[in-house]
Amino acid sequence: MSGAGDPIDADLAAKLEGLSPEEKRTLLTRLLARRAAAEAETTTRFPLSSAQQRLWFIERLSPGQLAYVIPTALDLVGRLDVPALEAALTKTVARHEILRTRFVQPQDGEPFQAVDPEGPVPIERVTLPRGEPDEQVRAHLADLLSEPFDLEHGPLFRTRLLALPHAPEDGEPLHVLLFAIHHIVADYASLRILIGEIAAHYAFGRTTDEDDPGAHGPALPEPAIQYADYAVWQREQDWAAGLDWWAEALDGMPSLLNLPTDFPRPARRRYTGARHVFRFSPALSEKLRRRAKAERVSLYALLLAGFQALLFRYSGQTDFAIGTTASNRDRSELGALIGLFVNNLVLRARVEADLPFAALLERAQQTTQDAIAHQDVPFEQIVERLDPDRQLSHNALFQTMFVLHNTTHERVDLPALSLRAREIEAGSARFDLGLDMVEFEGTLEGFFEYSTELFTASTAARFADHFERLLEAVALDPKQSIAEVVLFDAQDARRVRETNATAAPLPDEAAHRAFERVADASPARVALQFGEARLDYAELDRRANRVAHWLAAHGVRPGERVGLCLPRSVDLVVALLAVLKAGAHYVPLDPSHPNARLARIARHAGLRHVFCAPNAPDWLPDDCVRLTPASERSAIEAQPATRPVIDPTGEDLAYLIYTSGSTGEPKGVPIRHRSLVNLLASMARTPGLEADDALLAVTTIAFDIATLELLRPSARARGWCWPRRRRRWTARRWPSRSSASA
């Protein structure tokens, strides 16, 4: 081995010194190529970055999610050289290995990045038939996005060139270039780089003589590194200090923002979404800029604070998180590199109703600055460190996103051609609610991207209206508290009044009167089915009347309470109606409950009469009368079939139901006829039952919903349908006609 000062080293240095700059460059290129070839023999796997690891896992968990595909559409106005465009795309893909990368998981380990060799990149061409071009462009974009990307076999981007069959109004031919690229290989900043390089290669190829050596490409500097190098570097970093900071900053923060939604949150998200676009007036945009300057904060912080205040007003939560993104390209080597560099940041919001907006503005500014100071820490590692409750129904840590973009409406002018970005919507949403803002030609504009699984289009429109009204108010007076800001306009106030106008005229009568009216109007209609037994309304009414008179003969007086502890049967329904017809109120008791609980309720309610099966356990108090209809048929049949001359009012009790006893002792809750009639009347409107509908009664009578199942059909529906076997209750739902028909 040669040491320092060795004559061989001196001789090599002298030879290198004698080379021209061009010869040195050529030699260096050969040495680097040789080194790369040697490394390729042993290094064929590159690790995934933290963000790629997350997206790879999401793709494996829910393949084909549109939320992680970036769509782009460019209007190409002018004379297009299609071969030159394909050549420009091929050169751009050759420069960026990430566009030739696949993600392979061997059987023995972690997934890795595999880079494919360079090659031609053709563009699919389609000539559109005559018709509505915008609709056809949307249809082709949807088709381009419809097929899931195969991360293992690639490619992970698709292109399609649409040619319009006729010239637009300005007389120039028009093409539309569609891109669909998976987020695992690019972010939105990468799109600008991709489009810029394609344009540069296209322009150079169109203006350079083919004999010119420089025609091989424009004077774009070669990327200093490739994305795989960045992934390796990121994996080698020690993020312990940054993770400690994030853990402290987010300690104790709730992991879910509970916004009021139009639809229940699904157990598993499908990431379907839509956008509501809005634009502030130039006057409001200028007011907000001046207010931000006066408060010595950024426009970003002002808009963020407004969004925080809006979410607080909707949810009532004083502690929650909003996500944002950092480009993560602060190093010079990354500025012109395509890849997934963007990193999610968590912005914690702490809001109180009496907090002045100016104070919230200061907090938003400080929170943003602190987060940016720690933006390099991979979001995925923050989630792993905090280990929040993971659910398929919502995102971890934050479910809302805010981004202020610094560029939009991009246009690139080329020889005889111009490129203009076309506004598109992919129909997906990664979060419950996202707010994207941009300042364009002095005016603030943006869109709310919302999950259509949670919100309607009209709700998203109200988000935008309330956001604008809130910012109008605080731009004029930032000292007012957040709770003082008036969000509603006259239309909102009218909607609230109409929504809360629930007063409805209700008859001051007992709940069973509706049943009796149906029995008079449709006596032959089937009212109750249990197994093979069927009773029409007339027969059920007669049986209940006889039992009501029988109760009076046993000393039951109006206003008294009677226990119902019968198994599921026709007798149970008859007994319930009979108690109400007698002017008394019942206490529901489930025979399957422990005897000790039943006895405790009987003593607490002071029951003197209880319906029981003949073979029921003897848990009743000594002074309580056991009523057994099954063993006293003859005595009951001897009673008159006419209705008792008793008229309970809405203020009288219908039943007394006991709670589950979570505090250690069951408590009785009295329910008046008026309340029961109100429930039945509201359910007659929503969901409502048609005249030929039947309702399956599956709930134990000791549960409050049983009154709805038993008495709701009496007004309009065909009747009650009771299953022979007892079923375990799993969900309250309205059964279909086929499952409940009598």
XYZ file of C-alpha atoms in Angstrom, residues 203-523:
321
model
C -38.938 23.218 -25.626
C -35.275 22.280 -26.087
C -36.103 19.483 -28.486
C -38.254 21.796 -30.586
C -35.699 24.612 -30.839
C -32.389 22.727 -31.186
C -30.855 21.472 -34.390
C -30.633 17.702 -34.466
C -26.926 17.888 -35.377
C -26.184 19.982 -32.317
C -24.538 17.874 -29.577
C -26.563 19.793 -27.026
C -29.746 18.408 -28.525
C -29.587 15.448 -26.161
C -31.312 17.563 -23.538
C -31.649 20.998 -21.974
C -29.090 22.388 -19.632
C -30.738 20.893 -16.533
C -28.312 19.978 -13.780
C -28.177 16.286 -13.037
C -29.841 15.391 -9.730
C -27.227 15.346 -6.995
C -28.948 12.355 -5.397
C -31.907 10.098 -6.075
C -34.912 9.504 -3.836
C -33.538 6.152 -2.700
C -30.521 8.030 -1.282
C -32.869 10.243 0.697
C -34.724 7.187 2.034
C -31.445 5.634 3.178
C -30.397 8.920 4.822
C -33.725 9.293 6.602
C -33.571 5.765 7.989
C -30.086 6.419 9.360
C -31.101 9.511 11.336
C -31.610 9.568 15.085
C -34.945 11.287 15.680
C -35.002 10.724 19.451
C -34.769 14.401 20.452
C -37.425 15.456 17.953
C -39.722 12.650 19.011
C -39.335 13.715 22.640
C -40.417 17.230 21.704
C -43.472 16.034 19.792
C -44.454 13.633 22.586
C -44.405 16.483 25.092
C -46.213 18.913 22.766
C -49.042 16.455 22.092
C -49.268 14.843 25.521
C -52.866 14.401 26.647
C -54.366 15.647 23.384
C -57.594 13.876 22.340
C -57.035 11.741 19.263
C -60.456 12.440 17.707
C -62.256 15.666 16.825
C -65.970 14.976 17.135
C -67.577 17.234 14.564
C -71.349 17.041 14.133
C -71.867 15.018 10.965
C -74.765 14.449 8.613
C -74.199 10.683 8.602
C -72.898 8.245 11.236
C -69.192 7.594 11.016
C -68.675 4.278 9.182
C -66.706 1.507 10.842
C -64.313 1.492 7.886
C -63.650 4.495 5.667
C -63.869 4.308 1.886
C -62.227 7.755 1.413
C -64.937 9.036 -0.920
C -65.069 12.802 -1.046
C -65.988 15.990 -2.843
C -65.011 19.664 -2.855
C -66.797 22.926 -2.256
C -64.936 25.775 -3.930
C -65.235 29.341 -2.650
C -63.573 32.718 -3.157
C -63.286 35.710 -0.851
C -63.926 39.149 -2.205
C -60.869 41.348 -2.937
C -62.009 43.622 -0.115
C -62.065 40.830 2.483
C -58.769 39.443 1.207
C -57.155 42.849 1.695
C -58.698 43.217 5.185
C -57.187 39.887 6.224
C -53.756 40.795 4.901
C -53.860 44.112 6.771
C -55.056 42.432 9.959
C -52.264 39.850 9.809
C -49.723 42.640 9.340
C -51.203 44.672 12.202
C -51.076 41.662 14.527
C -47.553 40.795 13.334
C -48.457 37.302 12.282
C -48.425 35.481 8.986
C -51.483 35.198 6.778
C -51.167 31.435 7.304
C -51.533 31.854 11.086
C -54.553 34.118 10.635
C -56.377 31.633 8.410
C -55.375 28.734 10.675
C -56.738 30.514 13.748
C -59.980 31.164 11.895
C -60.257 27.486 11.028
C -59.520 26.514 14.642
C -62.231 28.877 15.878
C -64.713 27.450 13.373
C -64.026 23.856 14.423
C -64.355 24.840 18.076
C -67.731 26.425 17.405
C -68.914 23.278 15.628
C -67.546 20.677 18.035
C -67.348 22.429 21.393
C -63.962 20.759 21.961
C -61.330 22.930 23.578
C -58.405 20.659 22.716
C -57.934 19.091 19.278
C -55.486 18.875 16.391
C -55.408 20.122 12.826
C -52.937 18.658 10.373
C -50.848 20.541 7.866
C -48.000 19.687 5.518
C -44.371 20.701 5.225
C -42.606 20.327 1.875
C -39.522 18.984 3.693
C -37.274 20.197 0.866
C -35.135 22.648 2.811
C -31.930 20.926 1.659
C -30.580 22.065 -1.691
C -30.243 18.506 -3.027
C -33.992 17.944 -2.667
C -35.311 21.111 -4.269
C -35.561 19.710 -7.814
C -36.032 16.046 -6.968
C -39.233 14.094 -7.573
C -40.391 11.928 -4.686
C -42.500 11.757 -1.552
C -40.881 14.340 0.713
C -43.954 16.039 2.158
C -44.390 15.477 5.891
C -47.505 15.830 8.024
C -47.337 18.216 10.969
C -49.718 18.197 13.928
C -50.945 21.635 15.017
C -52.546 21.434 18.437
C -55.374 23.879 19.094
C -56.415 24.955 22.565
C -59.496 27.129 22.453
C -61.875 28.552 25.033
C -65.205 30.234 24.392
C -64.190 33.485 26.101
C -60.751 33.587 24.456
C -60.253 36.736 22.325
C -59.455 35.915 18.727
C -56.243 37.932 19.004
C -55.024 35.542 21.715
C -55.912 32.522 19.595
C -54.018 34.153 16.745
C -50.872 34.401 18.870
C -51.203 30.744 19.835
C -51.642 29.686 16.211
C -48.531 31.624 15.190
C -46.415 30.084 17.964
C -47.758 26.573 17.360
C -46.923 26.855 13.666
C -43.401 28.104 14.305
C -42.703 25.325 16.805
C -44.009 22.656 14.446
C -41.927 23.955 11.533
C -38.831 23.910 13.757
C -39.402 20.139 14.165
C -40.764 19.383 10.701
C -38.053 16.851 9.803
C -39.285 14.259 12.286
C -41.269 11.707 10.238
C -44.958 11.825 11.066
C -45.119 8.052 10.986
C -42.600 7.819 13.804
C -44.554 10.380 15.831
C -47.669 8.221 15.511
C -45.670 5.155 16.508
C -44.253 6.974 19.527
C -47.623 8.284 20.743
C -49.400 5.016 19.887
C -52.949 6.427 19.709
C -56.001 4.231 19.454
C -55.953 3.028 15.836
C -59.302 2.835 14.083
C -60.232 2.130 10.467
C -62.971 4.728 10.826
C -60.699 7.767 11.111
C -57.126 9.011 10.752
C -54.706 8.925 13.637
C -54.042 12.127 15.652
C -55.976 14.508 13.387
C -58.955 14.277 11.066
C -58.910 17.802 9.624
C -56.250 19.387 7.427
C -55.293 22.979 6.590
C -52.902 24.028 3.829
C -52.077 27.454 2.390
C -50.553 26.970 -1.057
C -48.065 29.440 -2.476
C -48.694 28.679 -6.177
C -51.653 27.779 -8.347
C -53.090 28.298 -11.824
C -49.753 27.358 -13.353
C -49.158 28.197 -17.018
C -46.097 27.367 -19.083
C -45.490 28.922 -22.512
C -43.536 26.847 -25.052
C -42.764 27.271 -28.748
C -46.190 27.315 -30.466
C -47.738 25.729 -27.354
C -48.900 26.665 -23.873
C -49.628 24.426 -20.883
C -52.406 25.351 -18.466
C -53.432 23.398 -15.374
C -57.054 22.302 -15.500
C -59.176 22.253 -12.347
C -60.166 18.673 -11.544
C -61.717 16.728 -8.708
C -60.806 13.127 -8.009
C -63.839 12.321 -5.835
C -61.792 11.335 -2.799
C -60.940 12.736 0.617
C -58.139 11.596 2.904
C -59.597 13.336 5.958
C -62.984 14.160 7.422
C -62.530 17.782 6.411
C -59.734 19.631 4.684
C -59.299 23.331 3.945
C -56.995 24.358 1.095
C -56.363 28.074 0.546
C -54.331 29.989 -2.029
C -53.695 33.644 -2.770
C -54.040 34.355 -6.481
C -53.807 37.808 -8.017
C -54.508 39.425 -4.652
C -57.610 37.354 -3.873
C -57.930 34.492 -1.429
C -59.701 31.429 -2.749
C -59.879 27.817 -1.713
C -61.999 24.745 -1.222
C -63.293 22.526 1.541
C -62.561 18.896 0.732
C -64.963 16.769 2.741
C -65.763 13.126 3.267
C -69.068 12.334 1.585
C -69.440 9.514 4.079
C -69.900 12.171 6.787
C -71.115 15.415 5.209
C -73.495 16.609 2.519
C -72.748 19.241 -0.108
C -75.026 21.752 1.625
C -73.145 21.286 4.898
C -69.826 21.932 3.138
C -71.304 25.102 1.646
C -72.254 26.251 5.158
C -68.683 25.552 6.300
C -67.457 28.024 3.704
C -70.122 30.627 4.532
C -69.437 30.443 8.268
C -65.673 30.555 7.722
C -65.994 33.717 5.653
C -68.371 35.328 8.158
C -66.049 34.497 11.054
C -63.024 36.010 9.295
C -65.039 39.122 8.370
C -65.861 39.631 12.047
C -62.390 39.084 13.479
C -60.737 41.150 10.736
C -62.752 44.125 12.020
C -62.415 43.359 15.736
C -59.887 40.709 16.798
C -60.520 41.473 20.479
C -63.977 39.897 20.495
C -64.220 36.459 22.015
C -64.635 33.450 19.790
C -68.077 32.700 21.210
C -69.297 36.218 20.378
C -68.747 35.889 16.635
C -72.100 35.545 14.876
C -71.886 32.759 12.313
C -75.540 32.538 11.316
C -77.207 34.720 8.737
C -80.953 35.146 8.300
C -81.210 31.947 6.264
C -79.339 29.954 8.923
C -81.552 31.403 11.644
C -84.668 30.438 9.700
C -83.297 26.921 9.206
C -82.636 26.588 12.946
C -86.130 27.783 13.776
C -87.651 25.322 11.333
C -85.486 22.461 12.579
C -86.409 23.134 16.182
C -90.076 23.809 15.472
C -91.040 20.409 16.809
C -94.225 21.500 18.549
C -97.154 19.512 17.246
C -100.787 19.274 18.350
C -101.235 16.032 20.252
C -104.482 14.631 21.590
C -104.749 14.702 25.370
C -105.572 11.022 25.530
C -104.186 7.657 26.548
C -101.793 5.855 24.225
C -104.112 2.865 23.667
C -106.862 5.038 22.151
C -105.134 4.888 18.753
C -105.367 1.109 18.887
C -109.061 1.295 19.637
C -109.682 3.639 16.687
C -108.004 1.193 14.317
C -110.051 -1.661 15.829
C -113.240 0.281 15.082
C -112.162 1.240 11.543
C -110.563 -2.056 10.463
C -111.737 -4.817 12.791
